[in-house]
C-alpha atoms as an extended CHARMM CRD file, in Angstrom:
* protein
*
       224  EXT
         1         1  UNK       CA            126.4200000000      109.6480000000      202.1520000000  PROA      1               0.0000000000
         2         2  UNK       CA            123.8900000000      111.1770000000      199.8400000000  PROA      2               0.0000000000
         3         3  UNK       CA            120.8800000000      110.0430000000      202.6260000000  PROA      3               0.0000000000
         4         4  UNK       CA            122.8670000000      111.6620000000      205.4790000000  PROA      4               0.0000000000
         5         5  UNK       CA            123.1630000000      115.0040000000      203.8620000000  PROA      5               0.0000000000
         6         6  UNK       CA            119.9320000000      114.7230000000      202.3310000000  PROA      6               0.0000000000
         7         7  UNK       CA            117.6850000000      112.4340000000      204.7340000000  PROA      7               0.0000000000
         8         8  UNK       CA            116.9880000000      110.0440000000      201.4870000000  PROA      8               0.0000000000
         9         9  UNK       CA            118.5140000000      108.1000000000      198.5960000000  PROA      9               0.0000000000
        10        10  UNK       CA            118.5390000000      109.8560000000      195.3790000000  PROA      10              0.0000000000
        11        11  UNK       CA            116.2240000000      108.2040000000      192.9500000000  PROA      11              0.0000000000
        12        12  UNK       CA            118.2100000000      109.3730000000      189.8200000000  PROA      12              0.0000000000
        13        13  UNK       CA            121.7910000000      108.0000000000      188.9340000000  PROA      13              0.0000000000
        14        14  UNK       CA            123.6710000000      111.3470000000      188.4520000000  PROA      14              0.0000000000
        15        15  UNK       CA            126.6430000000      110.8520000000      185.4180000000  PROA      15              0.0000000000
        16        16  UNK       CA            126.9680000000      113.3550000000      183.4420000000  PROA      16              0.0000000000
        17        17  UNK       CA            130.6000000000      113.2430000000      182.3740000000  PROA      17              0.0000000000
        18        18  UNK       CA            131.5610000000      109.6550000000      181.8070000000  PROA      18              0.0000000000
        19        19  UNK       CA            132.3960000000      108.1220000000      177.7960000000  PROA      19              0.0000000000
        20        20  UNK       CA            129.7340000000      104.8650000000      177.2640000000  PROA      20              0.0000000000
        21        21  UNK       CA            127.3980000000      103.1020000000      179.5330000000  PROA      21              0.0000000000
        22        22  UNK       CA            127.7010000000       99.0260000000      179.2960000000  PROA      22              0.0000000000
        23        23  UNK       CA            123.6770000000       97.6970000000      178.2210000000  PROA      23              0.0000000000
        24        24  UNK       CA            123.9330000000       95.6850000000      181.7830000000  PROA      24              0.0000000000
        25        25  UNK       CA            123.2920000000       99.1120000000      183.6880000000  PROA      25              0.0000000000
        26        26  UNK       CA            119.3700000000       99.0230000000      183.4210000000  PROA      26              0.0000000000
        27        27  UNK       CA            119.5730000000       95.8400000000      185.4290000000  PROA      27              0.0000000000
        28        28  UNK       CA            121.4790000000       97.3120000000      188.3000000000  PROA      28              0.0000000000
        29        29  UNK       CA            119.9560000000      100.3010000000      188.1890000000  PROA      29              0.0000000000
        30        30  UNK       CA            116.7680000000       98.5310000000      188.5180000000  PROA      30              0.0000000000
        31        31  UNK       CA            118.2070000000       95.5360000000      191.5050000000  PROA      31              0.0000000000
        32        32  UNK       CA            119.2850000000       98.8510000000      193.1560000000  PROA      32              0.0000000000
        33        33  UNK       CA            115.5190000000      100.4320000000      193.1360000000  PROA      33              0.0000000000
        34        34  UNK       CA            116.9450000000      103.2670000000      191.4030000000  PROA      34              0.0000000000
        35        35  UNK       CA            114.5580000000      104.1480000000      188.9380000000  PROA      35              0.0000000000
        36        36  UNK       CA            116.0210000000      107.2840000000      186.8950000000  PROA      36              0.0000000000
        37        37  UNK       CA            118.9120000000      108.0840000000      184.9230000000  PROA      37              0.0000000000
        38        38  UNK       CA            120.6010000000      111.4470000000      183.8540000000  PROA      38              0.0000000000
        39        39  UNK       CA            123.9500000000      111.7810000000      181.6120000000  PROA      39              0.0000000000
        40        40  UNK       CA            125.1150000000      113.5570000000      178.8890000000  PROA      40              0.0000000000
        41        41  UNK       CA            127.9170000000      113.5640000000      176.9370000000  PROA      41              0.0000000000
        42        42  UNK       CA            126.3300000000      110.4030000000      175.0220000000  PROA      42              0.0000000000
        43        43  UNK       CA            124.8740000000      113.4510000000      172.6440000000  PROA      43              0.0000000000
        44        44  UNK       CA            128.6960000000      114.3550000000      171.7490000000  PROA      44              0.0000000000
        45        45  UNK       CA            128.9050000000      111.5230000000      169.0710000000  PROA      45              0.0000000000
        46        46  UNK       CA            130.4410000000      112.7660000000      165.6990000000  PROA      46              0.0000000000
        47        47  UNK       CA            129.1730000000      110.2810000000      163.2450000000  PROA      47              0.0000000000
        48        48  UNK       CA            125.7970000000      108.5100000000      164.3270000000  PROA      48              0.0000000000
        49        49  UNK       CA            124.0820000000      111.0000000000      166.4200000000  PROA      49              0.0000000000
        50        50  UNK       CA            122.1090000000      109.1590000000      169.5610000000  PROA      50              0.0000000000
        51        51  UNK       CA            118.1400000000      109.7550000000      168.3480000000  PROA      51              0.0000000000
        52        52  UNK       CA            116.3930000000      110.1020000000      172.1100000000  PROA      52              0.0000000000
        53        53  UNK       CA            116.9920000000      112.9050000000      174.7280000000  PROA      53              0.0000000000
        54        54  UNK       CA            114.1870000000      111.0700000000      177.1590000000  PROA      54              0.0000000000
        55        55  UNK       CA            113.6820000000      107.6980000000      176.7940000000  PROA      55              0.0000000000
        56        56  UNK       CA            113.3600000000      103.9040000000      178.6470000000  PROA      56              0.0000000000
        57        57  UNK       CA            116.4660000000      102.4170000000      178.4650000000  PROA      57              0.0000000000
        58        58  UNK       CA            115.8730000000       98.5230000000      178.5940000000  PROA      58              0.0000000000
        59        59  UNK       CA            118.1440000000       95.8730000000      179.6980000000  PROA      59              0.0000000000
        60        60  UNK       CA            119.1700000000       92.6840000000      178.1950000000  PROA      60              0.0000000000
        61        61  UNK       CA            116.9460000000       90.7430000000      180.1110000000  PROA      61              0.0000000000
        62        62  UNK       CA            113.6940000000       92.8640000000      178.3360000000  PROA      62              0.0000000000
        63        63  UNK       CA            112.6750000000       93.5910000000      181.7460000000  PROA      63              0.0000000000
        64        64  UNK       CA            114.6800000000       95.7320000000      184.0510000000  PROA      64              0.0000000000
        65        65  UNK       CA            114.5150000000       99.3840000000      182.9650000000  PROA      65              0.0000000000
        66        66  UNK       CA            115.2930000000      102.9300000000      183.7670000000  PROA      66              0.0000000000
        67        67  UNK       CA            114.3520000000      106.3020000000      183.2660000000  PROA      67              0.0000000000
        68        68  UNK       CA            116.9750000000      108.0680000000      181.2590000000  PROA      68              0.0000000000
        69        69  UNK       CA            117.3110000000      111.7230000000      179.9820000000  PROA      69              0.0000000000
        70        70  UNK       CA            120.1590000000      113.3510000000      178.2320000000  PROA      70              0.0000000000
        71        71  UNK       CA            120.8280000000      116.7040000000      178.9090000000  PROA      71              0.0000000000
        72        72  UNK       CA            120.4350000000      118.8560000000      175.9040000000  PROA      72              0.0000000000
        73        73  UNK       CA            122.3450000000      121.7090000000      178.0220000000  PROA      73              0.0000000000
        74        74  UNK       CA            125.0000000000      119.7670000000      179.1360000000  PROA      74              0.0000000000
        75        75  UNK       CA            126.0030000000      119.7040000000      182.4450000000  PROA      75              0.0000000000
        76        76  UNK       CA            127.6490000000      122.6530000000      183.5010000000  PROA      76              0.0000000000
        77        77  UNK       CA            125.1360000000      125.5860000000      181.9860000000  PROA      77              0.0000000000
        78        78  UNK       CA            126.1280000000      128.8820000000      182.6110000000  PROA      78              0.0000000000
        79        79  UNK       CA            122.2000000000      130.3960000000      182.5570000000  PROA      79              0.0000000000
        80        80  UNK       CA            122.3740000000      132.2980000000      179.2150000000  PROA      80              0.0000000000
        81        81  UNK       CA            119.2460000000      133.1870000000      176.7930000000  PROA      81              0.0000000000
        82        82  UNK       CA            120.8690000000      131.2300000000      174.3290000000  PROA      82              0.0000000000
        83        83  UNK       CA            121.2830000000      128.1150000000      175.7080000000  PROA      83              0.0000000000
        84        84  UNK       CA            117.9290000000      128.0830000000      177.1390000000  PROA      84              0.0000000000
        85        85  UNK       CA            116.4940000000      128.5390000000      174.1920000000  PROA      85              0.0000000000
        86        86  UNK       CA            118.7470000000      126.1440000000      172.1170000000  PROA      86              0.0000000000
        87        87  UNK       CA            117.2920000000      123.6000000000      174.9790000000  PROA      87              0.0000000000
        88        88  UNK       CA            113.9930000000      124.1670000000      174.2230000000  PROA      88              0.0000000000
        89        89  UNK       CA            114.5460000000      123.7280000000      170.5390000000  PROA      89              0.0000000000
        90        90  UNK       CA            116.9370000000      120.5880000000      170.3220000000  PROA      90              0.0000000000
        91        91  UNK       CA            114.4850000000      118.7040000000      172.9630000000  PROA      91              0.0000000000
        92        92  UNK       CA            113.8040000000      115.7700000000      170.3860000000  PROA      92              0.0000000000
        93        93  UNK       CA            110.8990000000      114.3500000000      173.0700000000  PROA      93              0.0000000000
        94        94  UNK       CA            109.1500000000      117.8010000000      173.1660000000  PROA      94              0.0000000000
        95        95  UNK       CA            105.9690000000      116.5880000000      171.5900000000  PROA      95              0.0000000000
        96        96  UNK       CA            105.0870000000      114.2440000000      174.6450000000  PROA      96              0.0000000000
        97        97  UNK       CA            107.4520000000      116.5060000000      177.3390000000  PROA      97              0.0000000000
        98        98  UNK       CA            108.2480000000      119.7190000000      177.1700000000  PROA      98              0.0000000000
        99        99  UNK       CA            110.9320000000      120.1180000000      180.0430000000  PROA      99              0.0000000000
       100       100  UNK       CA            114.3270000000      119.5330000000      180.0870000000  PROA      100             0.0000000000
       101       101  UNK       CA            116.5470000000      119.5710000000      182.8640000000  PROA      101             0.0000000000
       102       102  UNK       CA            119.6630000000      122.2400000000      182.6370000000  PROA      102             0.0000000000
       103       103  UNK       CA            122.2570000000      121.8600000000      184.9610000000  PROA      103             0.0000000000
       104       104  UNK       CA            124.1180000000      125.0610000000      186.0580000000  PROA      104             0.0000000000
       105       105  UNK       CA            127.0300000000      125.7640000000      187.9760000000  PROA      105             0.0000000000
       106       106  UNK       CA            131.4700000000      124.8500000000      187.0490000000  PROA      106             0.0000000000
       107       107  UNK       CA            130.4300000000      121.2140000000      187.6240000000  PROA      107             0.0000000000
       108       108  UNK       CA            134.3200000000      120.3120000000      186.6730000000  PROA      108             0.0000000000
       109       109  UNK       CA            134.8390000000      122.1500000000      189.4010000000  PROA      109             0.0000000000
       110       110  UNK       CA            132.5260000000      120.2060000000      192.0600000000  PROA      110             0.0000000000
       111       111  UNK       CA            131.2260000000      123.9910000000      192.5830000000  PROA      111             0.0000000000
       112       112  UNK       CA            127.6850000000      125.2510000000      192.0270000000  PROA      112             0.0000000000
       113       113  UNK       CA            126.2960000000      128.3360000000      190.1990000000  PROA      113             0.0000000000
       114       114  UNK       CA            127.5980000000      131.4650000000      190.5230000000  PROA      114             0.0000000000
       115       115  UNK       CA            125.7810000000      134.6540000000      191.6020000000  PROA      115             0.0000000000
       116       116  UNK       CA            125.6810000000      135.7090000000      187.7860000000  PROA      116             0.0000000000
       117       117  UNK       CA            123.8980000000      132.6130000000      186.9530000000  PROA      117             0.0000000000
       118       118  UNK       CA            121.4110000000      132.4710000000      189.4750000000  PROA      118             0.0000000000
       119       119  UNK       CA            120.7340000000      136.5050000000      188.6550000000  PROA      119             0.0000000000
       120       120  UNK       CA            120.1010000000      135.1830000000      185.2840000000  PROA      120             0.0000000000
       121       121  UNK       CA            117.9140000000      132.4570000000      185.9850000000  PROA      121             0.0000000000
       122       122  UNK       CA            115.6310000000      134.5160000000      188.1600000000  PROA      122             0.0000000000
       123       123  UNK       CA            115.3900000000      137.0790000000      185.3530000000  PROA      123             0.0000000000
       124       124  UNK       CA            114.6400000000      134.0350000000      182.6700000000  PROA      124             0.0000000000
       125       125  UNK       CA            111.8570000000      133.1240000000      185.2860000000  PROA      125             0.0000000000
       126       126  UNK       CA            110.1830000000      136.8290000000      184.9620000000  PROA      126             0.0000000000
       127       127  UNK       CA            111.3410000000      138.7540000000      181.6990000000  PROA      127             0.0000000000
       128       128  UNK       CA            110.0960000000      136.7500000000      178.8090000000  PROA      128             0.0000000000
       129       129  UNK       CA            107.1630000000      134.3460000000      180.9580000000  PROA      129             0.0000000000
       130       130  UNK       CA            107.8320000000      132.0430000000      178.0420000000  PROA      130             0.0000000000
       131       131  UNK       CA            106.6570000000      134.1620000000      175.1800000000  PROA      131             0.0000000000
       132       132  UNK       CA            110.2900000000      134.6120000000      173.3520000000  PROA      132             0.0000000000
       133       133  UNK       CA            112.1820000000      131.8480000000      174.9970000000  PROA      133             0.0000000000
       134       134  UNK       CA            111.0640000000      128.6840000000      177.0740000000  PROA      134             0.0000000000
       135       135  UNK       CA            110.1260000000      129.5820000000      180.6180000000  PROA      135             0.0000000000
       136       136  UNK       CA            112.7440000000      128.5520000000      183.5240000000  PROA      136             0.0000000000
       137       137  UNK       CA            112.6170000000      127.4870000000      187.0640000000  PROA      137             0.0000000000
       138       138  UNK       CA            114.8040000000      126.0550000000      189.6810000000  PROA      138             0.0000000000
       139       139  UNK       CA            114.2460000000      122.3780000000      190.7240000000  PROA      139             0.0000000000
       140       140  UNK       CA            115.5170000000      118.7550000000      191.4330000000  PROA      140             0.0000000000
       141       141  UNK       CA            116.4720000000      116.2750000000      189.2570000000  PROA      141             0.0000000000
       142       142  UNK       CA            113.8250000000      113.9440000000      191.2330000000  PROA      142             0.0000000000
       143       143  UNK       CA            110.6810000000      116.2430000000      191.0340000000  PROA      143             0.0000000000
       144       144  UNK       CA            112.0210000000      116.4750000000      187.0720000000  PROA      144             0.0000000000
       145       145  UNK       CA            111.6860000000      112.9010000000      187.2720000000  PROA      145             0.0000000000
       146       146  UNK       CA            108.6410000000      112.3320000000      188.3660000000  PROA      146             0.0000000000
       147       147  UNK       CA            107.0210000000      114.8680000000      186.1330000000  PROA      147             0.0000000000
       148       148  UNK       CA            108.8770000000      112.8120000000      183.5340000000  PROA      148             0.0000000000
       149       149  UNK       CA            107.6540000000      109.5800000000      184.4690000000  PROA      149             0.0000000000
       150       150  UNK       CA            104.2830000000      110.7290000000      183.9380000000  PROA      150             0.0000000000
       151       151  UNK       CA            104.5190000000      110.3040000000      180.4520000000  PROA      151             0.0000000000
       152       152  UNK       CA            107.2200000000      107.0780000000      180.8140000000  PROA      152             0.0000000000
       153       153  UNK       CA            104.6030000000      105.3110000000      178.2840000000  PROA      153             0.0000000000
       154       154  UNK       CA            104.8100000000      107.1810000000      175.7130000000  PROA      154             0.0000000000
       155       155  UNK       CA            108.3390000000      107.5490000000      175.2650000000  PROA      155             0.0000000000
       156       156  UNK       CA            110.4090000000      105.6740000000      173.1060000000  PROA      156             0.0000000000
       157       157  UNK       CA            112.6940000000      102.3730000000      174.5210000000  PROA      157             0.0000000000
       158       158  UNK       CA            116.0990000000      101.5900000000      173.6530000000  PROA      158             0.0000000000
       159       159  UNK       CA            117.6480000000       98.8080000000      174.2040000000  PROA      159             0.0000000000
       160       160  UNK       CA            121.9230000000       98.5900000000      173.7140000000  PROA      160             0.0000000000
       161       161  UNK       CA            125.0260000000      100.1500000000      175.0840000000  PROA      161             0.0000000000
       162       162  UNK       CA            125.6120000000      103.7960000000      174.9400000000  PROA      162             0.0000000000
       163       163  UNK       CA            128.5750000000      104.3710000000      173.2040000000  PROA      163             0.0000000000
       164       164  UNK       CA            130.0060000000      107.4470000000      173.0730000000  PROA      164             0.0000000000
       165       165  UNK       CA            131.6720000000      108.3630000000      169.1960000000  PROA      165             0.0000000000
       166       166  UNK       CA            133.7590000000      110.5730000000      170.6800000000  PROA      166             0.0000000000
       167       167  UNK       CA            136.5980000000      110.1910000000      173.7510000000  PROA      167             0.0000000000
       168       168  UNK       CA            137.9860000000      106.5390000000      173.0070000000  PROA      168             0.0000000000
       169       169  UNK       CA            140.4470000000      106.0410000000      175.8020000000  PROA      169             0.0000000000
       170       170  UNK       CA            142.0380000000      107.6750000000      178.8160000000  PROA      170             0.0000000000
       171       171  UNK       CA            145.2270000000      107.9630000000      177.2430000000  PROA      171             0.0000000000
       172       172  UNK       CA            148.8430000000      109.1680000000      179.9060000000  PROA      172             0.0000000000
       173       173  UNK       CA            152.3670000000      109.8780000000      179.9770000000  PROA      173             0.0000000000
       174       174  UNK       CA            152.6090000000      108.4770000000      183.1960000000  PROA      174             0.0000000000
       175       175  UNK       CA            152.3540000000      105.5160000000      182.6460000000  PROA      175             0.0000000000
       176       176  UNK       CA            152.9930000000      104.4980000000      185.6490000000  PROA      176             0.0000000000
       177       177  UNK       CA            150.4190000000      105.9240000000      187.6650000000  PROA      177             0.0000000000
       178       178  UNK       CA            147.9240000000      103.5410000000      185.5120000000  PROA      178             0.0000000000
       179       179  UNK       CA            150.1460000000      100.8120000000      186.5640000000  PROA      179             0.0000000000
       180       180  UNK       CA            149.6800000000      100.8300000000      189.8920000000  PROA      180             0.0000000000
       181       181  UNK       CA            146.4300000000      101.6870000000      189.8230000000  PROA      181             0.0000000000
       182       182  UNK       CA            145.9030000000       98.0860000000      187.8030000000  PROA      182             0.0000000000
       183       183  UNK       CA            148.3300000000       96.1130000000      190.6090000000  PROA      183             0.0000000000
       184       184  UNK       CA            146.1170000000       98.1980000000      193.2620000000  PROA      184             0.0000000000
       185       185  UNK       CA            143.0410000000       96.4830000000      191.9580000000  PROA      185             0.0000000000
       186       186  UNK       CA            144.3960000000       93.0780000000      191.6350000000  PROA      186             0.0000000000
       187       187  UNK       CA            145.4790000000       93.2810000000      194.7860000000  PROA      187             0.0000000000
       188       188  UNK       CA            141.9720000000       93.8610000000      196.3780000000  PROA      188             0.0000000000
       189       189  UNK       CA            140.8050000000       90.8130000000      193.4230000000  PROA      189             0.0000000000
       190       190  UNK       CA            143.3180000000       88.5220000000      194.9640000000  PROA      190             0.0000000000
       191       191  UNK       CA            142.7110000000       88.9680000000      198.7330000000  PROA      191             0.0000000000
       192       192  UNK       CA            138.8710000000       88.1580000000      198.0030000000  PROA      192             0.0000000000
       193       193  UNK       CA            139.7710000000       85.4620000000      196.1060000000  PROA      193             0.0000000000
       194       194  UNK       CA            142.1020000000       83.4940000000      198.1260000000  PROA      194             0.0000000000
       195       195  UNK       CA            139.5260000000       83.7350000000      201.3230000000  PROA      195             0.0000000000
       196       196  UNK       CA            137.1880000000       82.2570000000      198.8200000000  PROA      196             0.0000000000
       197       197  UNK       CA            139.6520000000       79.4680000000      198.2000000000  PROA      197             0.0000000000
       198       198  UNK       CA            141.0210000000       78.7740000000      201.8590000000  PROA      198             0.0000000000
       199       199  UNK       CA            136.9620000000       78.5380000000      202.5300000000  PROA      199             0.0000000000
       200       200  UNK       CA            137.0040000000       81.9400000000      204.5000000000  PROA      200             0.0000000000
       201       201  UNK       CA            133.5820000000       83.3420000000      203.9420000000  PROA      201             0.0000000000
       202       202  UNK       CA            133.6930000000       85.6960000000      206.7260000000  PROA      202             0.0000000000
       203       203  UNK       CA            133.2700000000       89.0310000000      204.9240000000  PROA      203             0.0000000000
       204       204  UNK       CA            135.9700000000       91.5420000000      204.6560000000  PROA      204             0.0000000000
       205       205  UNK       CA            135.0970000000       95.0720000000      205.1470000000  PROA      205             0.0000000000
       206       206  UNK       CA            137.5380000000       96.6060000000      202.6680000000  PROA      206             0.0000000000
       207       207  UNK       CA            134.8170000000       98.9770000000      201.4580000000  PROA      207             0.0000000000
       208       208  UNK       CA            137.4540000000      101.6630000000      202.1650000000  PROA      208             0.0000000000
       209       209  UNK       CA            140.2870000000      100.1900000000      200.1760000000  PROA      209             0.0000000000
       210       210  UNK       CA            137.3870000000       99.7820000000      197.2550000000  PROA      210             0.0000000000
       211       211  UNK       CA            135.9460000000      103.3540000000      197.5030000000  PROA      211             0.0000000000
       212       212  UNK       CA            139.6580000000      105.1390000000      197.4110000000  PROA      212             0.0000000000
       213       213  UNK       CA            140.5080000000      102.8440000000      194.7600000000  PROA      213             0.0000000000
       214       214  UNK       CA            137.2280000000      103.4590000000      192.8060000000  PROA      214             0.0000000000
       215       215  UNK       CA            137.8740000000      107.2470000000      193.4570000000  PROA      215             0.0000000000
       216       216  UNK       CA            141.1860000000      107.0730000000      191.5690000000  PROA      216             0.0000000000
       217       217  UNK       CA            139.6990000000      106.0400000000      188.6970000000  PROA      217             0.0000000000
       218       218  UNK       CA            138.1370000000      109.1300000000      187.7020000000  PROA      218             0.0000000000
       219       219  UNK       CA            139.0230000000      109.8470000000      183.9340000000  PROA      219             0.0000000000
       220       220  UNK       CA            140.8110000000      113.2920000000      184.4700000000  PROA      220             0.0000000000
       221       221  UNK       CA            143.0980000000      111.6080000000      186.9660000000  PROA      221             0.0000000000
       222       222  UNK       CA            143.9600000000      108.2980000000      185.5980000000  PROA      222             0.0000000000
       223       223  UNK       CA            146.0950000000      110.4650000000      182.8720000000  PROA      223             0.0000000000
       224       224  UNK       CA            148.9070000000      111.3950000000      185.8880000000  PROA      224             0.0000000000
């Protein structure tokens, strides 16, 4: 979908607002010749605080690896001084990079930046030229990327789950909504599976019945 709007695949794996990343996601990420990697929330943890903001994130295997960076702005930046300039400050991988990417707009929302916000950002990009706050500039998460990657050896590598000390569960009253959403899986589990078993190997396309399903599972609507 993203190569019809766009004319190509993203080459960054956009997730800003998800709770942990399993240690196997370097190796997909890499099978899938996707070679970046932006999230956030990771930097939410309340006890041991995550040490990177860019980094190679390694998979099990020692070989399959992506580029990751964690937003130090978040993900749903509203274009003020202060956070630009908190940015620039908390950017632990300054000393080999210094850019980090700042993601504007009510992302909860699925919206974009508001007039205000752009205003601001085109003011950030002329007022202060970098002399009392770092200098700003609209881009893409790929060209940030690849400016990124041009210093890929010199960053550090971490190897390992990223687990989130923070949101432990989806937790619901309606209990259930998660219900069905568990028989709804099964269901699609058990009609692959018995094909499988009756030696029916002529594929299914149920990658609608997957994708609404997947859909559902979306952490502020599991909880009803």
């Amino acid at each position: 979908r993203i190569k019809a709007i766009r004319g190509s695949v993203s080459d960054t794996v956009w997730i800003p607002d998800v709770f942990g990343y399993s240690q196997c996601l370097p190796q997909i990420f890499y099978l899938a010749e996707i070679p970046n990697f932006f999230t956030t929330k990771i930097l939410w943890s309340t006890i041991t605080k995550f040490p990177h903001n860019s980094f190679v994130w390694t998979g099990p295997d020692g070989e399959s690896e992506v580029l990751a960076h964690l937003g130090v702005a978040g993900y749903s930046g509203k274009v003020s001084l202060k956070e630009v300039i908190i940015g620039g400050r908390n950017y632990k991988q300054a000393d080999v990079h210094n850019e980090v990417l700042c993601p504007s707009g009510y992302g909860d929302g699925g919206g974009g930046p508001s007039e205000d916000q752009i205003e601001r950002s085109l003011r950030l990009q002329t007022s202060f030229a970098g002399d009392l706050s770092p200098a700003c500039k609209w881009g893409t998460s790929d060209s940030f990327f690849k400016r990124l990657a041009s210093v890929k050896d010199e960053l550090p590598i971490y190897r390992g789950e990223l687990f989130l000390e923070y949101h432990r569960a989806v937790h619901t009253t309606q209990s259930d909504f998660k219900k069905n959403l568990r028989n709804c899986e099964r269901a699609l589990q058990t009609r692959e599976a018995m094909r499988v078993i009756s030696a029916n190997y002529t594929p299914l396309n149920m990658r609608e019945n997957w994708e609404r399903y997947l859909f559902a599972l979306f952490h502020d609507a599991t909880p009803g």
